[in-house]
JSON list of N, CA and C in Angstrom, two decimals:
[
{"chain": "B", "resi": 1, "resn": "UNK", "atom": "N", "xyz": [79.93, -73.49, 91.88]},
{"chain": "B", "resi": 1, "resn": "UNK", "atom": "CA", "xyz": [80.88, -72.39, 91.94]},
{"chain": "B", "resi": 1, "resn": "UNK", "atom": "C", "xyz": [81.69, -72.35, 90.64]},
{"chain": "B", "resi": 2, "resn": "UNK", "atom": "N", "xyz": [82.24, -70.84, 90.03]},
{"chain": "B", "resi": 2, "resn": "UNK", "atom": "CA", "xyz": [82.80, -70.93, 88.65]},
{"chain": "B", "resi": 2, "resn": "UNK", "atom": "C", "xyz": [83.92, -70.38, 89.03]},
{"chain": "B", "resi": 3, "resn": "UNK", "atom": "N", "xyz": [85.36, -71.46, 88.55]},
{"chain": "B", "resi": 3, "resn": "UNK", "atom": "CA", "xyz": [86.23, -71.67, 88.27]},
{"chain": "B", "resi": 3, "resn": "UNK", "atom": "C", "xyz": [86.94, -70.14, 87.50]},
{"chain": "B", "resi": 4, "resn": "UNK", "atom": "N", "xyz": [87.37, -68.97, 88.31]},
{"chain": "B", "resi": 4, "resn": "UNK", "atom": "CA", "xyz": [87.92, -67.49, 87.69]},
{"chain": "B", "resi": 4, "resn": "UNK", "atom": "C", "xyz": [89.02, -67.83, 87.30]},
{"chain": "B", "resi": 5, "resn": "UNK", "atom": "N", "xyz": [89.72, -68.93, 87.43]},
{"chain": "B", "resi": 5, "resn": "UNK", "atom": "CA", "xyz": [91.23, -68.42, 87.92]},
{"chain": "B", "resi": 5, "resn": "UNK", "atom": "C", "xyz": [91.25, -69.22, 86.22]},
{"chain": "B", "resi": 6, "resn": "UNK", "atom": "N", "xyz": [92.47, -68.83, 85.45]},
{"chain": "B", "resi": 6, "resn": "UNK", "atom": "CA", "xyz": [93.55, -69.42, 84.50]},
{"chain": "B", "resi": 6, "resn": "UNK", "atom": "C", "xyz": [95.05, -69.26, 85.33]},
{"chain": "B", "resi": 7, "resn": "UNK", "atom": "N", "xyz": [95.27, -70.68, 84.34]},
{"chain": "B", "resi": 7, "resn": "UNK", "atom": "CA", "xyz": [96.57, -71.29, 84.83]},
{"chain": "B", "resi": 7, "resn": "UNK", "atom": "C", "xyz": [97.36, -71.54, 83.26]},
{"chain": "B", "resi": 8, "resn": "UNK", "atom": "N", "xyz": [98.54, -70.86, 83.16]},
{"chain": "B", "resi": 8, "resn": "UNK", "atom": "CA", "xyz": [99.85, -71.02, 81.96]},
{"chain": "B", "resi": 8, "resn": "UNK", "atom": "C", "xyz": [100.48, -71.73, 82.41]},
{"chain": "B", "resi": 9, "resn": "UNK", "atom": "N", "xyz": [101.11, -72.56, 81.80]},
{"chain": "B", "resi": 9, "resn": "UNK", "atom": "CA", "xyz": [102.40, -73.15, 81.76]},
{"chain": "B", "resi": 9, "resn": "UNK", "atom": "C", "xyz": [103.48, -72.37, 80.77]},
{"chain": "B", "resi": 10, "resn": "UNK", "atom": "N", "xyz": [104.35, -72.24, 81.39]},
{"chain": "B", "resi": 10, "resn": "UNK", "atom": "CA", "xyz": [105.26, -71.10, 80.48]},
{"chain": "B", "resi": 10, "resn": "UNK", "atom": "C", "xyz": [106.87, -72.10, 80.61]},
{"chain": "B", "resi": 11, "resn": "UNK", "atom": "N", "xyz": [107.51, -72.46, 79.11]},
{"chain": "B", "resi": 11, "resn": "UNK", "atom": "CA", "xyz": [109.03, -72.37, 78.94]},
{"chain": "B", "resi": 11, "resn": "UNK", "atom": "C", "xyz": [109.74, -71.29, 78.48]},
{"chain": "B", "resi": 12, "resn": "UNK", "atom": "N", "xyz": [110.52, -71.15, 79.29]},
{"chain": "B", "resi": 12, "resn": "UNK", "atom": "CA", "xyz": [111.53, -70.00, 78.96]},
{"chain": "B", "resi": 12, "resn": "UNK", "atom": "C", "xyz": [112.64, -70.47, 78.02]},
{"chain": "B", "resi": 13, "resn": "UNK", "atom": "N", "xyz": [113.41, -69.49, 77.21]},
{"chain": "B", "resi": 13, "resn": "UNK", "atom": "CA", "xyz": [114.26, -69.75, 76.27]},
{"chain": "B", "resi": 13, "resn": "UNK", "atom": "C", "xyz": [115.53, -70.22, 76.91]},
{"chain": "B", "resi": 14, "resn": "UNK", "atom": "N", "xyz": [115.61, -69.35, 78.55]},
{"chain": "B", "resi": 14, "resn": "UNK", "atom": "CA", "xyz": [117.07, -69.33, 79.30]},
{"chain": "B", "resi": 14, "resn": "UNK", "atom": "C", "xyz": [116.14, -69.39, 80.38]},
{"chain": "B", "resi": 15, "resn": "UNK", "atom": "N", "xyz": [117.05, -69.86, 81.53]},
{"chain": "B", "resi": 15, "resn": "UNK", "atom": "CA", "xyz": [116.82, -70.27, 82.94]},
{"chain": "B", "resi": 15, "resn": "UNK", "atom": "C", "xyz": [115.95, -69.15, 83.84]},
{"chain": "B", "resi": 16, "resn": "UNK", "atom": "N", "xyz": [115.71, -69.76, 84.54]},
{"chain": "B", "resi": 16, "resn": "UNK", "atom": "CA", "xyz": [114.89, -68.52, 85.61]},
{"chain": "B", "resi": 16, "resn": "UNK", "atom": "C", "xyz": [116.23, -67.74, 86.29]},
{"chain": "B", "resi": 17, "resn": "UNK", "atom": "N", "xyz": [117.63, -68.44, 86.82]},
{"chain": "B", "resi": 17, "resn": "UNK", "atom": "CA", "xyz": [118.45, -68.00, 87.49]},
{"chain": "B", "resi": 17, "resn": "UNK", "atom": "C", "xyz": [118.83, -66.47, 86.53]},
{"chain": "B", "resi": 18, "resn": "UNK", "atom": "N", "xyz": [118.98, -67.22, 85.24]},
{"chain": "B", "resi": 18, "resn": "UNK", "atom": "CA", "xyz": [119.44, -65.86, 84.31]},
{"chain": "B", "resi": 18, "resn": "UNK", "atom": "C", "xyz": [118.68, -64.73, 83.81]},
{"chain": "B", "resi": 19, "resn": "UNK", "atom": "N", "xyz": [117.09, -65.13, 84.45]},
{"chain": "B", "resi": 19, "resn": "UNK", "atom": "CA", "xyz": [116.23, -64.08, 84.29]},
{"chain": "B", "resi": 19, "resn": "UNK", "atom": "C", "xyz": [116.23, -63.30, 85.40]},
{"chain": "B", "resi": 20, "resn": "UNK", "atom": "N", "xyz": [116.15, -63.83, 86.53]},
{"chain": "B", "resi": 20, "resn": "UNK", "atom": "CA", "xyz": [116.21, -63.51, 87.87]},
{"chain": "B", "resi": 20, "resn": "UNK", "atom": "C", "xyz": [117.37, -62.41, 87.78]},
{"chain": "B", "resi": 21, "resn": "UNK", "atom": "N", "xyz": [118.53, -62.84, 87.20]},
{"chain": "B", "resi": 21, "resn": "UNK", "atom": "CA", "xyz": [119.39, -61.57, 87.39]},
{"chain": "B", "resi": 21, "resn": "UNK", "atom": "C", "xyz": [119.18, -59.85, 87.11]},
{"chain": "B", "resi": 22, "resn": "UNK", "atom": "N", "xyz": [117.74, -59.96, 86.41]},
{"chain": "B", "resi": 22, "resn": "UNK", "atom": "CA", "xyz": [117.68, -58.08, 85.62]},
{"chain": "B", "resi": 22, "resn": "UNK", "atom": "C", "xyz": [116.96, -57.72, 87.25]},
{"chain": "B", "resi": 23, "resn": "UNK", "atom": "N", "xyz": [116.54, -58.63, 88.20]},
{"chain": "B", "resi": 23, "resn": "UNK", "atom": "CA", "xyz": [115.91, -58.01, 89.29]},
{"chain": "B", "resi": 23, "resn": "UNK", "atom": "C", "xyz": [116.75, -57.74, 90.20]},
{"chain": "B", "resi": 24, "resn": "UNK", "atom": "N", "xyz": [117.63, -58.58, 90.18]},
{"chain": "B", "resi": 24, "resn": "UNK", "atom": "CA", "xyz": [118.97, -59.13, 91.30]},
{"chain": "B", "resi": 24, "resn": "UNK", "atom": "C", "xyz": [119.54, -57.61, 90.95]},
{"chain": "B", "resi": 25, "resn": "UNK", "atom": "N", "xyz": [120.03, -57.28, 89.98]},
{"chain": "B", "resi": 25, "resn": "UNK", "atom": "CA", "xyz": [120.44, -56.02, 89.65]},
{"chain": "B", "resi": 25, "resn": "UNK", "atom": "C", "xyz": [120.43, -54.51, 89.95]},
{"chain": "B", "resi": 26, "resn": "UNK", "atom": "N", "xyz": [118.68, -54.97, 89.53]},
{"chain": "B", "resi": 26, "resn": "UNK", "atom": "CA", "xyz": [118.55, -53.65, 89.87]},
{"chain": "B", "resi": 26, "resn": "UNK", "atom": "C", "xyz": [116.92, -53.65, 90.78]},
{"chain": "B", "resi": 27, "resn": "UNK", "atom": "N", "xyz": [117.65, -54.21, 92.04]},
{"chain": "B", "resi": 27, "resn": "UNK", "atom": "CA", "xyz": [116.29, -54.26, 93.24]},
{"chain": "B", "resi": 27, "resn": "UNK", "atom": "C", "xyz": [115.80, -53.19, 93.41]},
{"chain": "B", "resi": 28, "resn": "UNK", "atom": "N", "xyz": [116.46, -51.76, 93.46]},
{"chain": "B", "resi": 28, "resn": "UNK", "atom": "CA", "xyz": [116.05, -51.00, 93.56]},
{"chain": "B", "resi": 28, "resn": "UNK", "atom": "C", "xyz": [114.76, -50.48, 92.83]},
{"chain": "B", "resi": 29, "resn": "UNK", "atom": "N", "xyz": [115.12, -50.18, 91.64]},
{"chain": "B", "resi": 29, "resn": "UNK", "atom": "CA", "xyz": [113.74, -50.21, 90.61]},
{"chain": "B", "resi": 29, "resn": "UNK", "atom": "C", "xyz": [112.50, -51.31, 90.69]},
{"chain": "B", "resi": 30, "resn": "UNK", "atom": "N", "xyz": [113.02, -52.27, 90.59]},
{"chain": "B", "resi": 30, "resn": "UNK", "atom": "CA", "xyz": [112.07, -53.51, 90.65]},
{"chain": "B", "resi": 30, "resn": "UNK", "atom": "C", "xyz": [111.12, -53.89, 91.75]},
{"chain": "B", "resi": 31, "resn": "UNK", "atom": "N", "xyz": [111.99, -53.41, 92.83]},
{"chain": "B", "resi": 31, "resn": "UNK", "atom": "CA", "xyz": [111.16, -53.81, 93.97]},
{"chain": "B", "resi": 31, "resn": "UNK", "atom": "C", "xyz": [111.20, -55.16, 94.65]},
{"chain": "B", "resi": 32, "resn": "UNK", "atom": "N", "xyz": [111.60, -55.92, 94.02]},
{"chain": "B", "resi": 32, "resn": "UNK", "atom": "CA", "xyz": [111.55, -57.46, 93.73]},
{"chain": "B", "resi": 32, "resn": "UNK", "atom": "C", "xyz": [112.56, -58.04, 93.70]},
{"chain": "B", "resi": 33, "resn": "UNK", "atom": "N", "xyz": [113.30, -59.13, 93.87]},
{"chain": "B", "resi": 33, "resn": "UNK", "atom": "CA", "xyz": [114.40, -60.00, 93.74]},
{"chain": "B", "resi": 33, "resn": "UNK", "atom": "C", "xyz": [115.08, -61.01, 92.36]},
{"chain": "B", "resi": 34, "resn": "UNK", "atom": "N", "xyz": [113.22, -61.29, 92.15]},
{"chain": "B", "resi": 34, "resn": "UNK", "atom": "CA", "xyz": [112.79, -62.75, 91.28]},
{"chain": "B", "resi": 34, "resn": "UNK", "atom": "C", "xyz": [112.15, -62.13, 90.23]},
{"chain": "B", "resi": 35, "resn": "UNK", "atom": "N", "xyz": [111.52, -63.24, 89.31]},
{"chain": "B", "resi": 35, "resn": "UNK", "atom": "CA", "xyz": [110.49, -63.08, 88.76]},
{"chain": "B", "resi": 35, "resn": "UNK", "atom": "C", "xyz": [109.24, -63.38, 89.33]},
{"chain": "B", "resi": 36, "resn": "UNK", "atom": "N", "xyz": [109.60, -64.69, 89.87]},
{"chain": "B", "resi": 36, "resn": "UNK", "atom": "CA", "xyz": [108.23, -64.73, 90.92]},
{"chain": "B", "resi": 36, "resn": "UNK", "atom": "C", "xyz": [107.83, -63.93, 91.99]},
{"chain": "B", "resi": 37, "resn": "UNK", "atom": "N", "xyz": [108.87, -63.34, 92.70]},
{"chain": "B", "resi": 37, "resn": "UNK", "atom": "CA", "xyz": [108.60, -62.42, 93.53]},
{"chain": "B", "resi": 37, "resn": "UNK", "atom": "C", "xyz": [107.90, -61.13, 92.45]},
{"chain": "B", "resi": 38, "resn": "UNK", "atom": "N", "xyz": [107.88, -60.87, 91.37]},
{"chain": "B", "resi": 38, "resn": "UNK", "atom": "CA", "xyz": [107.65, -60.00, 90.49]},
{"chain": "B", "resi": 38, "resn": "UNK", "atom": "C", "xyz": [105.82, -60.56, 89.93]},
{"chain": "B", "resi": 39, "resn": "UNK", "atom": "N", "xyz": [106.12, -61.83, 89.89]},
{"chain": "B", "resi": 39, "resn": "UNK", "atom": "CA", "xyz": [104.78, -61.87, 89.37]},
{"chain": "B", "resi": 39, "resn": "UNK", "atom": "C", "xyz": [103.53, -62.31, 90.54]},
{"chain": "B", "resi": 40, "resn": "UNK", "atom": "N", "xyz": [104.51, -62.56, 91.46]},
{"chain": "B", "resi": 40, "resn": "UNK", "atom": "CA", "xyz": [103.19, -62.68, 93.09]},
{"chain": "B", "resi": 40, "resn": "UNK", "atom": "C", "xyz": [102.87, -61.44, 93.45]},
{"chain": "B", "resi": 41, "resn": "UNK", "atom": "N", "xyz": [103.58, -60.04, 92.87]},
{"chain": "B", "resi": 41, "resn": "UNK", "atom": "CA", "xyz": [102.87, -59.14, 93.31]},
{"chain": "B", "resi": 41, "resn": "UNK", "atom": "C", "xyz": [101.72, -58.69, 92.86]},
{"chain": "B", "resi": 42, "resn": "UNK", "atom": "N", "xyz": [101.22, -59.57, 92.14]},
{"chain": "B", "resi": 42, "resn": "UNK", "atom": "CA", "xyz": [99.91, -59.10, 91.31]},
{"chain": "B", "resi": 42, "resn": "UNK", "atom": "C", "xyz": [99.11, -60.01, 92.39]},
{"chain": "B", "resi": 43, "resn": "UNK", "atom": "N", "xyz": [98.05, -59.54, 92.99]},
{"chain": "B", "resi": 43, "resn": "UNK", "atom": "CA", "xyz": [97.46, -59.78, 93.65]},
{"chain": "B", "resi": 43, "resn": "UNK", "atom": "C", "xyz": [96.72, -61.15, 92.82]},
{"chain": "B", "resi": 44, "resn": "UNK", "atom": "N", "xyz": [96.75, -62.18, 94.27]},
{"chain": "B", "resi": 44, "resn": "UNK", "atom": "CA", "xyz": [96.04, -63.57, 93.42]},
{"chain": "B", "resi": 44, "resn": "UNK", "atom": "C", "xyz": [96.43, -64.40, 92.49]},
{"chain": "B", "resi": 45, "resn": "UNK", "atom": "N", "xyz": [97.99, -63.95, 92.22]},
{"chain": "B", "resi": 45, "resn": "UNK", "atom": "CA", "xyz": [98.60, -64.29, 90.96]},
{"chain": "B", "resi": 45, "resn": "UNK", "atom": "C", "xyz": [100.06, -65.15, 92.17]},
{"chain": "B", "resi": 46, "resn": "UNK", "atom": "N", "xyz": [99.88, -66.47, 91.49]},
{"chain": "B", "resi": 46, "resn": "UNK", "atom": "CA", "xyz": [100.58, -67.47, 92.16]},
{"chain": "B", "resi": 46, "resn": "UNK", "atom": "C", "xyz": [101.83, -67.94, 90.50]},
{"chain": "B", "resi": 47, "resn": "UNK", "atom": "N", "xyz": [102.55, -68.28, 91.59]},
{"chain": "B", "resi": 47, "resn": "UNK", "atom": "CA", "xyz": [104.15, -68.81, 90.35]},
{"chain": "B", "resi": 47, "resn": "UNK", "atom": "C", "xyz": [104.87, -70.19, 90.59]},
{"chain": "B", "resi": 48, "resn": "UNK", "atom": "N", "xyz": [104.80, -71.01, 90.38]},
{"chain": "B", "resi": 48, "resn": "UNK", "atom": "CA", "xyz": [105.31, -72.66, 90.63]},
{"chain": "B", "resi": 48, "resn": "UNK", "atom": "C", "xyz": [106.14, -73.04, 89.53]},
{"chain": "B", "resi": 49, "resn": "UNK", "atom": "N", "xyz": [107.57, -72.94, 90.38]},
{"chain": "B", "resi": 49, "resn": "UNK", "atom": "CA", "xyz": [108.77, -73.67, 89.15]},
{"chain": "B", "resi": 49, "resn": "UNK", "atom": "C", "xyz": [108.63, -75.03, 89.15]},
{"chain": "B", "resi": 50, "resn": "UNK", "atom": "N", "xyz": [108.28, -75.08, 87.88]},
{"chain": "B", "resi": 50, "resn": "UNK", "atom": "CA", "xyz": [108.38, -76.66, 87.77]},
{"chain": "B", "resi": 50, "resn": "UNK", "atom": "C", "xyz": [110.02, -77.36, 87.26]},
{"chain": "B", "resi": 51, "resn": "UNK", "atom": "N", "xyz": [110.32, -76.84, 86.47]},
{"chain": "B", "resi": 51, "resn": "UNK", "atom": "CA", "xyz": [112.12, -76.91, 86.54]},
{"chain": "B", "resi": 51, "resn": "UNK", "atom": "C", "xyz": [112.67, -75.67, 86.12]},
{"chain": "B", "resi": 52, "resn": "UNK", "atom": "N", "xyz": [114.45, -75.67, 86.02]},
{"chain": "B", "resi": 52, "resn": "UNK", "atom": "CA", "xyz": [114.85, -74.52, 85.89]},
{"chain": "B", "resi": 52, "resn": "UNK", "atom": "C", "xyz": [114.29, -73.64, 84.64]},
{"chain": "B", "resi": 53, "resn": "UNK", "atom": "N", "xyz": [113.96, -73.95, 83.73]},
{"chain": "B", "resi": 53, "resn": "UNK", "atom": "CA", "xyz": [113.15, -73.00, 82.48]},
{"chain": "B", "resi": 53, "resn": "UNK", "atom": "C", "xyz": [111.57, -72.98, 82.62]},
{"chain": "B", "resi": 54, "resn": "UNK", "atom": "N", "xyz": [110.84, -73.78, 83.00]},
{"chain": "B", "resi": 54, "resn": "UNK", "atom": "CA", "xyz": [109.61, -74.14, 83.41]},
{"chain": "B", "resi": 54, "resn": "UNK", "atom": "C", "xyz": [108.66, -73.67, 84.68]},
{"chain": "B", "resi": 55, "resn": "UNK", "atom": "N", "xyz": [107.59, -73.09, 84.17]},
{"chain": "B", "resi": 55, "resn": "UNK", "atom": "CA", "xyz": [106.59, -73.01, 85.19]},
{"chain": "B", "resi": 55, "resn": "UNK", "atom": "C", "xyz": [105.32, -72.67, 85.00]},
{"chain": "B", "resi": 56, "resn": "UNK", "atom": "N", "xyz": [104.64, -72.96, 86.56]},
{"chain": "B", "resi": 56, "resn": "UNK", "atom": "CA", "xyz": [102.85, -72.66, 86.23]},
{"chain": "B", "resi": 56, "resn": "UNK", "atom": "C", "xyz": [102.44, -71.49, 86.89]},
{"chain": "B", "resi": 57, "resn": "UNK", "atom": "N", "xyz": [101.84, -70.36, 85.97]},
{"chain": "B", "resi": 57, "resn": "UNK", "atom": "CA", "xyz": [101.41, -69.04, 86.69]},
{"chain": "B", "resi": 57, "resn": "UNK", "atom": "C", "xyz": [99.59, -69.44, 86.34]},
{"chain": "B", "resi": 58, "resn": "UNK", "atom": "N", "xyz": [99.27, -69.03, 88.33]},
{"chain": "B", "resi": 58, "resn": "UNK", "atom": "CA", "xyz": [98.14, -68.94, 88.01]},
{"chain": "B", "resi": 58, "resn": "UNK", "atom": "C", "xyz": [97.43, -67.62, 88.74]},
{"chain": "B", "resi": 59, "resn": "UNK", "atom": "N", "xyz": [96.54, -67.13, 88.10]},
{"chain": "B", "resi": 59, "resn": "UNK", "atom": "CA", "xyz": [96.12, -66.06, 88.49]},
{"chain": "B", "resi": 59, "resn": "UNK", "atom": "C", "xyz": [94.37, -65.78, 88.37]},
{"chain": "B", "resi": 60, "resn": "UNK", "atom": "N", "xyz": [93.81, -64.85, 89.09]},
{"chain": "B", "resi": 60, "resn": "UNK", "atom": "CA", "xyz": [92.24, -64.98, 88.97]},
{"chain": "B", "resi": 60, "resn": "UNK", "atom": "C", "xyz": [91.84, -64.00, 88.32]},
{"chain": "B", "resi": 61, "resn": "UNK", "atom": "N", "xyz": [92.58, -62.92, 87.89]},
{"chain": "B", "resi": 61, "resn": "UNK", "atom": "CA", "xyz": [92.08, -62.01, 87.35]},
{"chain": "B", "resi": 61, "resn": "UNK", "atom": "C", "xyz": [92.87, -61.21, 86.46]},
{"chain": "B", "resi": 62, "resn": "UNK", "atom": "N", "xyz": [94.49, -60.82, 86.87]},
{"chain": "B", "resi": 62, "resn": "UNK", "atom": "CA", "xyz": [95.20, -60.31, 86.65]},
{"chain": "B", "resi": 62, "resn": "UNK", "atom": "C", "xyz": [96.06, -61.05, 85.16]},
{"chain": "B", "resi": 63, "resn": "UNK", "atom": "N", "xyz": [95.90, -62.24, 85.03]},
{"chain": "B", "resi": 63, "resn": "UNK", "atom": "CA", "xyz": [96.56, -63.34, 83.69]},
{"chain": "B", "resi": 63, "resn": "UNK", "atom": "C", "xyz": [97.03, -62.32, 82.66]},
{"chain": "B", "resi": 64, "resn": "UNK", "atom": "N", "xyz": [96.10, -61.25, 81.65]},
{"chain": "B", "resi": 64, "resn": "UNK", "atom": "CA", "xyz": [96.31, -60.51, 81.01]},
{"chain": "B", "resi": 64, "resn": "UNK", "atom": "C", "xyz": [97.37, -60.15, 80.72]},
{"chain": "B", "resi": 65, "resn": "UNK", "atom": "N", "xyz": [97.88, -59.47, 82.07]},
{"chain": "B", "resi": 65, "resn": "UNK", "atom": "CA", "xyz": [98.68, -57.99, 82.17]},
{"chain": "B", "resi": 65, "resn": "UNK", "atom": "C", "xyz": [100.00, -58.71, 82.41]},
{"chain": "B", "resi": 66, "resn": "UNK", "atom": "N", "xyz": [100.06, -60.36, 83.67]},
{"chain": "B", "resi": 66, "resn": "UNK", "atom": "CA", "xyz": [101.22, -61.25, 83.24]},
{"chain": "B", "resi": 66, "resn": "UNK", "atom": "C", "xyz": [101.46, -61.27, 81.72]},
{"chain": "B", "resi": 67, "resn": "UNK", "atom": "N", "xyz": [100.68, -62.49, 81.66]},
{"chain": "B", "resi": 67, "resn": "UNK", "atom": "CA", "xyz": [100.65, -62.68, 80.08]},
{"chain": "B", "resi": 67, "resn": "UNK", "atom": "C", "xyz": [102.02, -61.68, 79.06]},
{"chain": "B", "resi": 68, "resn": "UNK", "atom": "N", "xyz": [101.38, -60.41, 78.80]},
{"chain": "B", "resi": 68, "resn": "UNK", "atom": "CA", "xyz": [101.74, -59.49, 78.08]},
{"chain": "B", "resi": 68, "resn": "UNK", "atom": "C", "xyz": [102.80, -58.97, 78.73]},
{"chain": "B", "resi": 69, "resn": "UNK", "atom": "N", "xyz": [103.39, -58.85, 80.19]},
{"chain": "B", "resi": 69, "resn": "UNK", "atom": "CA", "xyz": [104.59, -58.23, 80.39]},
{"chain": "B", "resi": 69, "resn": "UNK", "atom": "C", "xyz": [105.68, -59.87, 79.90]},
{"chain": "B", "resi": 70, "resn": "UNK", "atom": "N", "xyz": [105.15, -60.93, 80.19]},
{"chain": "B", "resi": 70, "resn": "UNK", "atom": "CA", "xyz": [106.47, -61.77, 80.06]},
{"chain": "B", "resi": 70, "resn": "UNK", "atom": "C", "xyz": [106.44, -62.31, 78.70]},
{"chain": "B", "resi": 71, "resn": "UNK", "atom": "N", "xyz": [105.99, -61.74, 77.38]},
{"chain": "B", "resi": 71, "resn": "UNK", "atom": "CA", "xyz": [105.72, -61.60, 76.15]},
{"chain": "B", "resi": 71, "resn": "UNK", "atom": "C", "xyz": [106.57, -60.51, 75.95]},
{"chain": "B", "resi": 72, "resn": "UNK", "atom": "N", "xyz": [106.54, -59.38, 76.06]},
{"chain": "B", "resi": 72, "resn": "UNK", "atom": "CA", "xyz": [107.78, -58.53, 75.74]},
{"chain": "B", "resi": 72, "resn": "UNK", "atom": "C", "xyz": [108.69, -58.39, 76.74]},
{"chain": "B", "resi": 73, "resn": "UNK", "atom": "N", "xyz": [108.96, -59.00, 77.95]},
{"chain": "B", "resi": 73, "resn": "UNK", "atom": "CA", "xyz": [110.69, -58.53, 78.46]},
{"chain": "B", "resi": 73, "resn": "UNK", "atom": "C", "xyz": [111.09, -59.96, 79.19]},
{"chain": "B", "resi": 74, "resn": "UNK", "atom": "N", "xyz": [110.44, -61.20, 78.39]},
{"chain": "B", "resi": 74, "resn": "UNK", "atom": "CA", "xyz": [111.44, -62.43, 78.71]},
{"chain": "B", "resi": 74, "resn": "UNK", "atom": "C", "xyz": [111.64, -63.33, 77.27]},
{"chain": "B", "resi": 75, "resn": "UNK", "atom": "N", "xyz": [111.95, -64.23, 77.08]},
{"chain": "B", "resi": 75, "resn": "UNK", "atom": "CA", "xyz": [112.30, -65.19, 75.94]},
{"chain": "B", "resi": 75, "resn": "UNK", "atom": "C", "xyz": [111.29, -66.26, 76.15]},
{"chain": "B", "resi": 76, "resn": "UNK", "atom": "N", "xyz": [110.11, -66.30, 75.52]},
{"chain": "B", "resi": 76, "resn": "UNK", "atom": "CA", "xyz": [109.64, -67.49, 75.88]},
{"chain": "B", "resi": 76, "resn": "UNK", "atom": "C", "xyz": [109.15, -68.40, 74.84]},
{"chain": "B", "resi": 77, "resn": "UNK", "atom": "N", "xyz": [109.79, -69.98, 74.70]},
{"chain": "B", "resi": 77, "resn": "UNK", "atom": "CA", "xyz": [109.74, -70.88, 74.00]},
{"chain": "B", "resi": 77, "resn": "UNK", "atom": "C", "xyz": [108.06, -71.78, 74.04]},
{"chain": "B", "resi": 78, "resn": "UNK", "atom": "N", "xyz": [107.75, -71.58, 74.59]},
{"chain": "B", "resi": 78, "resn": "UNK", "atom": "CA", "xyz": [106.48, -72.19, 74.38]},
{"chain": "B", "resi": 78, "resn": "UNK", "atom": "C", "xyz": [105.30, -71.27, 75.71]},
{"chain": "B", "resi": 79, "resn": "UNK", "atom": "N", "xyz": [104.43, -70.99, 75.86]},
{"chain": "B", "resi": 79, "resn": "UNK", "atom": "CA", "xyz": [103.04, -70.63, 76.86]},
{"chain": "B", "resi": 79, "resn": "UNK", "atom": "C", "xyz": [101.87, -71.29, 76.22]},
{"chain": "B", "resi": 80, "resn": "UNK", "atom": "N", "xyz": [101.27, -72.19, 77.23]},
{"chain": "B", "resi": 80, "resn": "UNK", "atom": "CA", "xyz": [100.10, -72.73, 76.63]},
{"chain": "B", "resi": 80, "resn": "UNK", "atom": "C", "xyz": [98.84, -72.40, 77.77]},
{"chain": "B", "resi": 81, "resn": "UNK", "atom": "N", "xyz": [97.72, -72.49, 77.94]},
{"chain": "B", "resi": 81, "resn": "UNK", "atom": "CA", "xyz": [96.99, -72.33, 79.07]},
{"chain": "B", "resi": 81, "resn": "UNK", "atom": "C", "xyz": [97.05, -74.11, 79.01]},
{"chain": "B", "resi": 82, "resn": "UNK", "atom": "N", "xyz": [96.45, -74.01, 80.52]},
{"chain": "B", "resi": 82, "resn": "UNK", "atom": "CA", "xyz": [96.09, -75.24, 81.30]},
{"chain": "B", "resi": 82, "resn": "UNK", "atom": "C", "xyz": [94.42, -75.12, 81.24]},
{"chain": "B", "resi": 83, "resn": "UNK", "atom": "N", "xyz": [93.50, -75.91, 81.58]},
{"chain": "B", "resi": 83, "resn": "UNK", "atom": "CA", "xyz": [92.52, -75.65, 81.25]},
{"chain": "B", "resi": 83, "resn": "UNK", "atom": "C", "xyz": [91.68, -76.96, 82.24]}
]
């Protein structure tokens, strides 16, 4: 069986709490609360805080379109794939 899914490890510049706030804000638009609640809506696409700036997104298909939204509207200090 072949292995679809990629997995990031992503540091953020500032906390998840202080990212979390542009959703907290404005739920209405967003739909969402979190970021993870933001990025589990991509179907198949899983989010694991590993500490408050830190985490592992994994996804089977959708990685891309993560990828590239939390590249332009978060701060991020390091993304590496897992492999």
């Amino acid at each position: 069986m072949v292995n679809t899914y990629e997995t990031i490890r992503v540091l953020f510049s500032e906390s998840l709490d202080s990212l979390d706030m542009a959703f907290k804000t404005d739920t209405e638009n967003w739909g969402v609360e979190s970021l993870k609640e933001w990025c589990e809506s991509y179907e198949t696409t899983r989010f694991t805080v590993i500490s408050d700036k830190e985490v592992i997104i994994t996804s089977e298909y959708n990685m891309i379109f993560v990828k590239d939204w939390l590249k332009q509207n978060t701060s991020i200090e390091r993304m590496e794939e897992i492999l």
